[in-house]
Coordinates of C-alpha atoms in Angstrom, one line a residue:
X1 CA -134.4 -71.9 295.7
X2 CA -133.9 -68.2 295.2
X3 CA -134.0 -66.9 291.5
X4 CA -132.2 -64.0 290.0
X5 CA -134.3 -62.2 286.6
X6 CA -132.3 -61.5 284.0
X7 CA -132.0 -61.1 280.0
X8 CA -129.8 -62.4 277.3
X9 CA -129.0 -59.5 274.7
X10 CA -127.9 -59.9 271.1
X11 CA -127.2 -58.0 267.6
X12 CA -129.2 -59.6 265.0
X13 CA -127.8 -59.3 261.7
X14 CA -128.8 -61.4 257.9
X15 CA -125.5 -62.7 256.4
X16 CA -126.6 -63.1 252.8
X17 CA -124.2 -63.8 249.8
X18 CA -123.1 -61.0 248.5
X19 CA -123.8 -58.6 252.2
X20 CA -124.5 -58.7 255.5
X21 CA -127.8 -56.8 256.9
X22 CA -128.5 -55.0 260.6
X23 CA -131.8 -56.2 261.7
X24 CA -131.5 -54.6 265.2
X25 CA -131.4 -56.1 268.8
X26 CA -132.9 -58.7 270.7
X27 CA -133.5 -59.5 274.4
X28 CA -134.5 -62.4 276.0
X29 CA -135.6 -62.7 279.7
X30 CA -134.9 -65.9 282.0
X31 CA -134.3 -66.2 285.3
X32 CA -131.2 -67.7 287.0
X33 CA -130.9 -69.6 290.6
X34 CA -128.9 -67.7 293.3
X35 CA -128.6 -70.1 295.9
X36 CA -130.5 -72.6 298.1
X37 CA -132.2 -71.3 300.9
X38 CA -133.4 -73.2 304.5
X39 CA -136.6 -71.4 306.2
X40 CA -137.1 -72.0 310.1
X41 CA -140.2 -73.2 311.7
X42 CA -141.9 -70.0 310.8
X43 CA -141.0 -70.1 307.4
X44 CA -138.6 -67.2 307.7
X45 CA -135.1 -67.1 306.2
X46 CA -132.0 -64.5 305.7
X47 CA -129.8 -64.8 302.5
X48 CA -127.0 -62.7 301.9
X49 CA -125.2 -62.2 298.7
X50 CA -123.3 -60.0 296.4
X51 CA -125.6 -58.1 293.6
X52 CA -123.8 -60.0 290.8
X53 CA -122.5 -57.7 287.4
X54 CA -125.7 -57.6 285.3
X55 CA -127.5 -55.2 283.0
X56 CA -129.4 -52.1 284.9
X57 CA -132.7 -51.9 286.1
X58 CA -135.3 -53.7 288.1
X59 CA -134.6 -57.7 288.5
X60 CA -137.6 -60.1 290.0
X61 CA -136.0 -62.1 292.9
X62 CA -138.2 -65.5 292.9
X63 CA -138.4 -67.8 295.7
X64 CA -139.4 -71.2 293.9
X65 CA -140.6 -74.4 295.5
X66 CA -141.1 -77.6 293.4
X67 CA -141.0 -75.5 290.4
X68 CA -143.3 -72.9 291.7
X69 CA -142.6 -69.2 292.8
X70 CA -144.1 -69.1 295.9
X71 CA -142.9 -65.5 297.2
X72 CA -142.0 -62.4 294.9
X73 CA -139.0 -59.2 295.6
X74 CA -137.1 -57.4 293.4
X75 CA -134.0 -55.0 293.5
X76 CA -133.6 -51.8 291.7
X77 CA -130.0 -51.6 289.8
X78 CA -128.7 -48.1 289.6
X79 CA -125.9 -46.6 287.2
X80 CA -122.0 -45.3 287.6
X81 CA -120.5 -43.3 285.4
X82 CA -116.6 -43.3 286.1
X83 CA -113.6 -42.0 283.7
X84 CA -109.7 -42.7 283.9
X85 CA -107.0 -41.0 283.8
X86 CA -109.1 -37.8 285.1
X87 CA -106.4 -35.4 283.5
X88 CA -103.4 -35.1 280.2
X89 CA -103.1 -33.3 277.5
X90 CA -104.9 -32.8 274.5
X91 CA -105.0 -36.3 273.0
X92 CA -105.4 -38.3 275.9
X93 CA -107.2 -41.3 275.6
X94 CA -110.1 -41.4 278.3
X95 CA -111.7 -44.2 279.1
X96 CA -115.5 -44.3 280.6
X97 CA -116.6 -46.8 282.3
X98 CA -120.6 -47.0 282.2
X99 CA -122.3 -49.7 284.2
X100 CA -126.3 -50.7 284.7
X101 CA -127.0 -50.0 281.1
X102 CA -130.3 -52.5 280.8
X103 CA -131.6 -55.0 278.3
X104 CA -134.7 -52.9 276.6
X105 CA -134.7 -50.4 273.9
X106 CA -134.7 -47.5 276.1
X107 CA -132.1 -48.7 278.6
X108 CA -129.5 -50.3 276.5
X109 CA -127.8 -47.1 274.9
X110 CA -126.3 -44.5 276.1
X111 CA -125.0 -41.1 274.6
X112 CA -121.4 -39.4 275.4
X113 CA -120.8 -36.0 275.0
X114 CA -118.1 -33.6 275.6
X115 CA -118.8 -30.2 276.9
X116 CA -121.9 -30.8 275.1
X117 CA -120.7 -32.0 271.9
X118 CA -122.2 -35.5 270.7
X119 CA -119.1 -37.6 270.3
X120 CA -120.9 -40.6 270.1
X121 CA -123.2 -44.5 271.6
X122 CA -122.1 -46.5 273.6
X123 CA -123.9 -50.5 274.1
X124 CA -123.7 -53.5 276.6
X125 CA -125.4 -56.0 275.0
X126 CA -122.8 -59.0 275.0
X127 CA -121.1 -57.7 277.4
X128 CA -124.1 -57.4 280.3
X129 CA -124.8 -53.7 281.3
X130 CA -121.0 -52.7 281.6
X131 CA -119.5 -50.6 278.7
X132 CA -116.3 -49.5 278.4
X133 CA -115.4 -46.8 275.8
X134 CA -112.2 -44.4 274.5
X135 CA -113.0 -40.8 274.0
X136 CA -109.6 -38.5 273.7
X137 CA -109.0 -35.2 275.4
X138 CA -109.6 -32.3 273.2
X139 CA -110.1 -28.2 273.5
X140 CA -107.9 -25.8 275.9
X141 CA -106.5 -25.8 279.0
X142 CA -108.7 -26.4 281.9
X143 CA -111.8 -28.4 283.1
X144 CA -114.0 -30.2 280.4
X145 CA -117.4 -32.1 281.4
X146 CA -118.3 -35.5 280.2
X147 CA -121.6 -36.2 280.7
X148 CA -123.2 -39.4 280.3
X149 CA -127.3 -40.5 279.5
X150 CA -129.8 -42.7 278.4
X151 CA -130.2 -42.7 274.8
X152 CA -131.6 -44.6 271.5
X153 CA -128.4 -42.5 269.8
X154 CA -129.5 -39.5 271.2
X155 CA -129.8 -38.5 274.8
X156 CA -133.4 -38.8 276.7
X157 CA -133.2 -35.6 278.0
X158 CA -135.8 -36.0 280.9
X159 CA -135.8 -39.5 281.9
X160 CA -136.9 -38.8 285.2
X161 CA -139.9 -38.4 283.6
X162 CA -140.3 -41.5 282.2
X163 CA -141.3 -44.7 282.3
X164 CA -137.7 -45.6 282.8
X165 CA -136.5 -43.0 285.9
X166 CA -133.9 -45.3 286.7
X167 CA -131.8 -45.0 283.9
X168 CA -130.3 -42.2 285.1
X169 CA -126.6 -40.9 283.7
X170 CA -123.7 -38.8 284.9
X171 CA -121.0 -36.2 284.7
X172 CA -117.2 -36.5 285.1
X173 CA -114.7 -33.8 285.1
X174 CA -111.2 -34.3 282.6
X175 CA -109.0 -31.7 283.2
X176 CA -106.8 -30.5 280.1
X177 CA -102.7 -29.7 281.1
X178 CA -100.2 -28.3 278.7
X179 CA -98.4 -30.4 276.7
X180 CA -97.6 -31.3 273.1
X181 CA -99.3 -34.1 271.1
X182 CA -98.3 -36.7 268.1
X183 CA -99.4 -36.2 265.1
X184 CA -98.8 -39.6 264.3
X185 CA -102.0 -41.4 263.7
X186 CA -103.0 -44.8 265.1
X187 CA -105.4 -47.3 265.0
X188 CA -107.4 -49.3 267.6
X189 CA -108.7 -52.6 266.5
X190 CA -110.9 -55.1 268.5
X191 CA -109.4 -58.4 269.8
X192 CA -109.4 -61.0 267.6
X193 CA -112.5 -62.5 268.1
X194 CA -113.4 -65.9 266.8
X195 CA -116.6 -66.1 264.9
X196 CA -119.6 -67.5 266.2
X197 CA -120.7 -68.3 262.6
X198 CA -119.6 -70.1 259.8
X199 CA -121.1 -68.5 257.3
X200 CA -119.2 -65.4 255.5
X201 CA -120.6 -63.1 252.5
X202 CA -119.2 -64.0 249.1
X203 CA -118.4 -67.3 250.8
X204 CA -120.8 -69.3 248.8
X205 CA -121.7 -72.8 247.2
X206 CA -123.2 -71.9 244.0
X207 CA -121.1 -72.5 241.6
X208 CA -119.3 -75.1 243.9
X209 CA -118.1 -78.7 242.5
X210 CA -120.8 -81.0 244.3
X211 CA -118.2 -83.8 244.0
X212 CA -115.2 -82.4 245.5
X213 CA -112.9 -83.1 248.5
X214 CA -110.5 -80.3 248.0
X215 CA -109.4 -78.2 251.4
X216 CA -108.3 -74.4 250.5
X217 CA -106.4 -72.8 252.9
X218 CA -104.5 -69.5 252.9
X219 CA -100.7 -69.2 254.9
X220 CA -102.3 -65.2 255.8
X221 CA -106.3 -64.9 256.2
X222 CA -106.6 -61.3 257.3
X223 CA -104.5 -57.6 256.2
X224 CA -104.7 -54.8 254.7
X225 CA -105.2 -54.8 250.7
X226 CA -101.8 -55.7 248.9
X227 CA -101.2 -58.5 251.5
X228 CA -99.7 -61.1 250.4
X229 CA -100.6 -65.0 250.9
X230 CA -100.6 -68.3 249.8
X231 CA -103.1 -70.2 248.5
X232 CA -102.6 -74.0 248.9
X233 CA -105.2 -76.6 248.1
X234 CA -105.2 -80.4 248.6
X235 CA -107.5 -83.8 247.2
X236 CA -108.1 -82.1 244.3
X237 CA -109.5 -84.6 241.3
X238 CA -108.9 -82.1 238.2
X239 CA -105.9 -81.4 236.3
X240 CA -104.9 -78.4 233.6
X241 CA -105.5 -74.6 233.5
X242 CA -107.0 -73.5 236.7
X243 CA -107.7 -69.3 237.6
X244 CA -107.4 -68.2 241.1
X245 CA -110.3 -65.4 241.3
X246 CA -110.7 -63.1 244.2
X247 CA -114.5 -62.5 244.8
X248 CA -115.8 -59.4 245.3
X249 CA -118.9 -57.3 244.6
X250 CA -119.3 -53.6 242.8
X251 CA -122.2 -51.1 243.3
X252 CA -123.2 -48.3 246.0
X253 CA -126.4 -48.0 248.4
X254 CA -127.2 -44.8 247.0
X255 CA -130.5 -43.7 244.6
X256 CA -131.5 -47.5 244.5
X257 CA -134.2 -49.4 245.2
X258 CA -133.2 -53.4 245.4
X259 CA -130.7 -54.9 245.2
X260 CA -127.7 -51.9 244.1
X261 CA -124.8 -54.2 243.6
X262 CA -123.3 -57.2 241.7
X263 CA -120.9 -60.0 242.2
X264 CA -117.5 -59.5 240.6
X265 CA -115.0 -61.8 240.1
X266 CA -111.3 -60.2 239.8
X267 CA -108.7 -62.6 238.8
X268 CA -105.1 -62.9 241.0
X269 CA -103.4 -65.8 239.2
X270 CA -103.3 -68.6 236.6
X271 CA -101.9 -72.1 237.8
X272 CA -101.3 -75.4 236.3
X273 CA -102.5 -78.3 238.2
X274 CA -100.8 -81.4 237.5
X275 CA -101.6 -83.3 240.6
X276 CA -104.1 -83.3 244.0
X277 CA -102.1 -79.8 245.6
X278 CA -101.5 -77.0 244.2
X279 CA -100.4 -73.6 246.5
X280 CA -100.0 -70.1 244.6
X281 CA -99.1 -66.9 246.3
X282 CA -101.4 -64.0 245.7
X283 CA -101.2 -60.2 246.4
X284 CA -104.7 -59.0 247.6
X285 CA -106.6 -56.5 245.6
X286 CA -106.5 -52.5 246.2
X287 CA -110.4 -53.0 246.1
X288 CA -113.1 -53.5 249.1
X289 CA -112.9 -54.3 252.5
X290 CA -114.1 -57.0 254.7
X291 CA -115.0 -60.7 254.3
X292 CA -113.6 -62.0 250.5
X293 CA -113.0 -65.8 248.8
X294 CA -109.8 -66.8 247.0
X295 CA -112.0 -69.3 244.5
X296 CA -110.4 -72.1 242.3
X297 CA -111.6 -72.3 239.5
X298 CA -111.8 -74.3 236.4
X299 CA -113.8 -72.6 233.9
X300 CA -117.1 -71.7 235.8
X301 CA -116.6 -74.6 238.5
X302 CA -115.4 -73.9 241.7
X303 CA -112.8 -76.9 242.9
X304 CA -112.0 -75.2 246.4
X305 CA -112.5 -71.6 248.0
X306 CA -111.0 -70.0 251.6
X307 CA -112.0 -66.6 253.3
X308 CA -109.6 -63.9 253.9
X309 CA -110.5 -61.0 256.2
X310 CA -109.6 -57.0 254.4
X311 CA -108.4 -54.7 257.2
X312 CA -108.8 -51.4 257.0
X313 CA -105.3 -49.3 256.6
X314 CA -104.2 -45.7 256.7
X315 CA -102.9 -44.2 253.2
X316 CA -99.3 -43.0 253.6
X317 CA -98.2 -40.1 251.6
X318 CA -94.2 -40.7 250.3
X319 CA -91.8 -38.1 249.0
X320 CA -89.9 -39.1 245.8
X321 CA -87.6 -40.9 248.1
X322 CA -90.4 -43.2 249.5
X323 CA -90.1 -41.6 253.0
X324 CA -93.8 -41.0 254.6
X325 CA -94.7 -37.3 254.6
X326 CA -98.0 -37.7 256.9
X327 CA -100.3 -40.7 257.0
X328 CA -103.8 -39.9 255.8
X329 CA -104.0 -36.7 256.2
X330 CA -103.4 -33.8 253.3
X331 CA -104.5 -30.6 252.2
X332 CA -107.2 -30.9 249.6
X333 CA -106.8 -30.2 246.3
X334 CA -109.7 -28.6 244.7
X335 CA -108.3 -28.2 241.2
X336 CA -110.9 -30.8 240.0
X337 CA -107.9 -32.1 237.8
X338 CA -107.8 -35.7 236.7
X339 CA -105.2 -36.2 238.8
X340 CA -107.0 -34.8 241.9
X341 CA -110.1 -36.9 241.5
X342 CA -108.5 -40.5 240.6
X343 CA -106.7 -39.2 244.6
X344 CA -110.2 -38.2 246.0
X345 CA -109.7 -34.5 246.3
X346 CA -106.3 -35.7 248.5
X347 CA -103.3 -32.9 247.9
X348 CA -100.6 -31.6 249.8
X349 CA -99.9 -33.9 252.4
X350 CA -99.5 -31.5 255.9
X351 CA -100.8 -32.3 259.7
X352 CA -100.7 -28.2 259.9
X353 CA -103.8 -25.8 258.4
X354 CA -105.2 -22.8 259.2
X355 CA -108.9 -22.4 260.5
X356 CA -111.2 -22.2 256.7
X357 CA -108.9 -25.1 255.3
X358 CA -110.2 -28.3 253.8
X359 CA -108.8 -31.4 255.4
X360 CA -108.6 -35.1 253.5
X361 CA -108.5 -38.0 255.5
X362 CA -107.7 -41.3 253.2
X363 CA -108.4 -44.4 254.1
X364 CA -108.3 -48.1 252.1
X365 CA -109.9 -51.2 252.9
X366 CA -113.6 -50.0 253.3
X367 CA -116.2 -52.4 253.1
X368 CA -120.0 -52.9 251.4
X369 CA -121.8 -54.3 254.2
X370 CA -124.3 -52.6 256.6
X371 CA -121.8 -52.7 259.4
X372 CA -118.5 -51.8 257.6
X373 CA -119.6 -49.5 254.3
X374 CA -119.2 -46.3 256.4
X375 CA -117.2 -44.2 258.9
X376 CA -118.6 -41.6 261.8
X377 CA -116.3 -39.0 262.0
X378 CA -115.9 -36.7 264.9
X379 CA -114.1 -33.5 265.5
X380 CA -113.0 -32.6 268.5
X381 CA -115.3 -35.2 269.8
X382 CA -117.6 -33.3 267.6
X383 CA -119.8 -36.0 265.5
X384 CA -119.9 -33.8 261.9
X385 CA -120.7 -36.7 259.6
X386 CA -119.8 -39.8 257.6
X387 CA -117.8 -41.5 255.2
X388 CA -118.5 -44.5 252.9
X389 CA -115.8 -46.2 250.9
X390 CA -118.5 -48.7 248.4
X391 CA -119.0 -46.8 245.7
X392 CA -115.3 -45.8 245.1
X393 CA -114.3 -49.8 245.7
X394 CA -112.9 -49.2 249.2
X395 CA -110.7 -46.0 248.7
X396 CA -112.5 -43.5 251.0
X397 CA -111.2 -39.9 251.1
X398 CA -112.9 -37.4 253.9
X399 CA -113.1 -33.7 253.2
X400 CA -113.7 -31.5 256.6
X401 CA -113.0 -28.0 257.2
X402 CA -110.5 -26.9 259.7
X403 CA -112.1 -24.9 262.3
X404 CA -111.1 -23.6 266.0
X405 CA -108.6 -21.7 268.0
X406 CA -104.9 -22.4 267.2
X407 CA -103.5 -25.9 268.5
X408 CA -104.3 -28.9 268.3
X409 CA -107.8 -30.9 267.3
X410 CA -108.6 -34.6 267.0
X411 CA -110.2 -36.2 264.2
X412 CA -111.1 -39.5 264.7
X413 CA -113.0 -42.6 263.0
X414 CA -115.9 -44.9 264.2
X415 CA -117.7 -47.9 263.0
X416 CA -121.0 -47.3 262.0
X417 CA -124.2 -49.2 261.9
X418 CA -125.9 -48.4 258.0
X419 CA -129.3 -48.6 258.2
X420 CA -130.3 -46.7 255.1
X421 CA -131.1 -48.8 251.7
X422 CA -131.8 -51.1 252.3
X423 CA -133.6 -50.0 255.7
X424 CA -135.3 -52.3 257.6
X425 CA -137.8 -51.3 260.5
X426 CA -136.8 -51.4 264.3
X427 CA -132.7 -50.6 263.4
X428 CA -131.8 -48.8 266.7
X429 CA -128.2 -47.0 267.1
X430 CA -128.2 -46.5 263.3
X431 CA -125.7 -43.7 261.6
X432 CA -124.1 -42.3 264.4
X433 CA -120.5 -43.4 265.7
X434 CA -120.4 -46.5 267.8
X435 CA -117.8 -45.9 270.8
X436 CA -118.1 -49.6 272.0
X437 CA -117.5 -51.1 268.7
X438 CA -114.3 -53.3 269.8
X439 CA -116.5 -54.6 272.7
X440 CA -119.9 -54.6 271.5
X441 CA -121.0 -54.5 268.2
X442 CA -123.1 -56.9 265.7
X443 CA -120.0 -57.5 263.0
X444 CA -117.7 -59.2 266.1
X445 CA -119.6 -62.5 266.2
X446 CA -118.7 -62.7 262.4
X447 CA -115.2 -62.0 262.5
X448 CA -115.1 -58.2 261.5
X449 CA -112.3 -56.4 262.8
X450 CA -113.3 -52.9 262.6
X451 CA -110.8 -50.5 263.8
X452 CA -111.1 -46.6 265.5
X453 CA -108.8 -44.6 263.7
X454 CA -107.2 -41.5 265.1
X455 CA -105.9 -38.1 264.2
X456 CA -104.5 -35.0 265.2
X457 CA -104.1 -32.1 263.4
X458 CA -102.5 -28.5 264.6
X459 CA -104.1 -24.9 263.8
X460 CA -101.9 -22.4 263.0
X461 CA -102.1 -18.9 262.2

């Protein structure tokens, strides 16, 4: 039997009960059979096969006889680096397509950049060496490089080098043409994944009712804050005032050493339960995004609970007649007026500025978690910095400066991995945007749905 080496790579994460924590990667090697093989009288054979769709790198080729390798090869797996369409206009989505990224630390990331600019990581873990990610076409007219490369976040400059030659990148061209973008943003969610786990933060049984049989479930379990849905409960054994309570947590992951945050309970509804069902529709809070329970509750006793997923949403800015001005993006105002800060600094909304002015991106629905407290922002594929929507319970407002030549520049929003307080050692890919996030990333085996968000704003003079 012929034998193929391999890994298995996976995000590890801790889901506790009030957050979720990035512990990093992990690999694990096997081998897989290929194919049964017949030798001739010599002991000499010929296989032929395809080199299957694996992660990069050297793999051992075994020949095994009653459970023992008796002969030893290997085959070296190089990388491609492709990109399509390979021209448009500013705002074109472009999608690279990276394959033999490997299953070690300094083979399983990869850094993108435009003409030099870091726009981002890209990872293969689940999906085996292959990553596919979405940059969009920005600057002027005429040829722009991508260039692709090994990286833990940041490209390896001279892997050649190394101890790891093989990981070797590439360049692709993207030729800018006239033309004239939307303005309209848009978001880019994963596929709707179903969770590997079971467990969810805030999803707890403390507090619980050890005796009861009731089933929660919700007629909506995912949307963006002010969703509506119905809370219906069956086989429940108490009667009387019950309170519908939407669990959440409060605090911030800055200046803190601990534990920075609490559970808070926010109430959505009182009902009267006069039987064994009772169903009450709920609006979801303006408050935090991510993984939440819809508790019933009689006094401090929990009689049934079900999980409903936050997504994140664009804030829309209305005239007085309720028609949408621009979504998310405004003028800041930097009056320091009451007014201005309950709105994040958010003013005049306008996709148009001039180079020196300060832009506000709003955004609802941020989480607390290590994979969904915070936002990578880039700028003309340009990664300037980060968001995080905890502290101001899931209302995140972005100020950025307006720079470049007249035209049009993206903006756009990436998950993020957190790993600062708590940090927790060997936390690769940490605080820089993740470009593979709707294929690869350690909140889709839990049921996250974090979206890219994107923008386009003109320069004018």
């Amino acid at each position: 039997m012929l034998t193929w080496g391999t890994s298995e790579g996976t995000w590890v994460t801790d889901i506790q009960p009030n957050s979720v924590n990035y512990l990093g990667v992990k690999y694990t090697k096997l081998n897989v059979n290929v194919g049964a093989i017949k030798s001739d009288a010599n002991g000499a054979f010929t296989f032929t096969g395809k080199v299957p769709s694996d992660f990069g790198g050297v793999h051992d080729i075994y020949l095994v006889k009653d459970g023992v390798a008796i002969a030893h090869g290997g085959f070296q797996m190089t990388r491609t680096v492709s990109i399509s369409p390979k021209s448009g206009p500013v705002g074109t989505p472009v999608t690279i397509t990276y394959t033999g990224m490997g299953a070690s630390l300094y083979t399983a990331g990869a850094a993108v950049h435009w003409d030099n600019g870091y726009a981002g990581e890209m990872q293969a873990l689940w999906t085996r060496g292959t990553a596919k990610v979405v940059v969009r076409a920005s600057g002027e007219v005429g040829v722009h490089h991508i260039v692709v490369k090994d990286a833990i976040t940041f490209q390896y400059l001279n892997v050649l080098q190394s101890p790891v030659p093989y990981a070797n990148g590439g360049v692709a061209k993207f030729t800018i043409t006239k033309g004239t973008p939307s303005t309209k943003p848009y978001m880019n969610f994963p596929k709707n994944y179903v969770p590997t786990v079971s467990q969810r933060t805030t999803l707890s049984d403390a507090g619980l009712d050890p005796n009861t049989k009731a089933v929660a479930t919700l007629s909506t379990d995912r949307g963006p804050v002010l969703t509506k849905t119905t809370f219906s409960a069956t086989g429940l054994t108490s009667t009387g005032t019950h309170q519908l309570v939407w669990a959440s947590v409060v605090g911030n992951r800055v200046n803190c050493t601990g534990t920075c945050w609490a559970y808070n309970s926010i109430p959505l509804a009182t009902v009267n339960v006069t039987g064994s069902t009772v169903s009450q529709e709920v609006s979801i809070p303006d408050h935090l995004g991510g993984w939440h329970v819809i508790q019933l509750k009689q006094g401090d006793k929990i009689e049934a609970q079900a999980s409903f997923y936050v997504q994140e949403s664009i804030v829309k800015f209305l005239d007085k007649n309720g028609k949408v001005i621009t979504e998310g993006i405004a003028k800041a105002d930097t009056s320091g007026s009451a007014a201005s800060i309950a709105k994040g600094g958010a003013g005049t909304p306008t996709y148009k500025f001039k180079a020196g002015d300060e832009i506000t991106i709003s955004m609802r629905g941020i989480g607390w978690t290590q994979l969904d407290n915070t936002r990578a922002v880039t700028y003309d594929n340009n990664y300037i910095g980060y968001g995080c929507g905890f502290n101001s319970n899931g209302f995140m407002v972005i100020h950025i400066t307006a720079t470049g030549k007249p035209g049009f520049h993206t903006i756009d929003l990436h998950p993020l991995l957190y790993t600062q307080q708590p940090s927790f050692a060997n936390t690769p890919y940490g605080m820089v945007p993740i470009l593979s996030s709707d294929r690869d990333f350690a909140g889709l085996a839990l049921g996250y749905q974090l979206p890219s968000v994107h923008f386009m704003i003109e320069i004018v003079k």
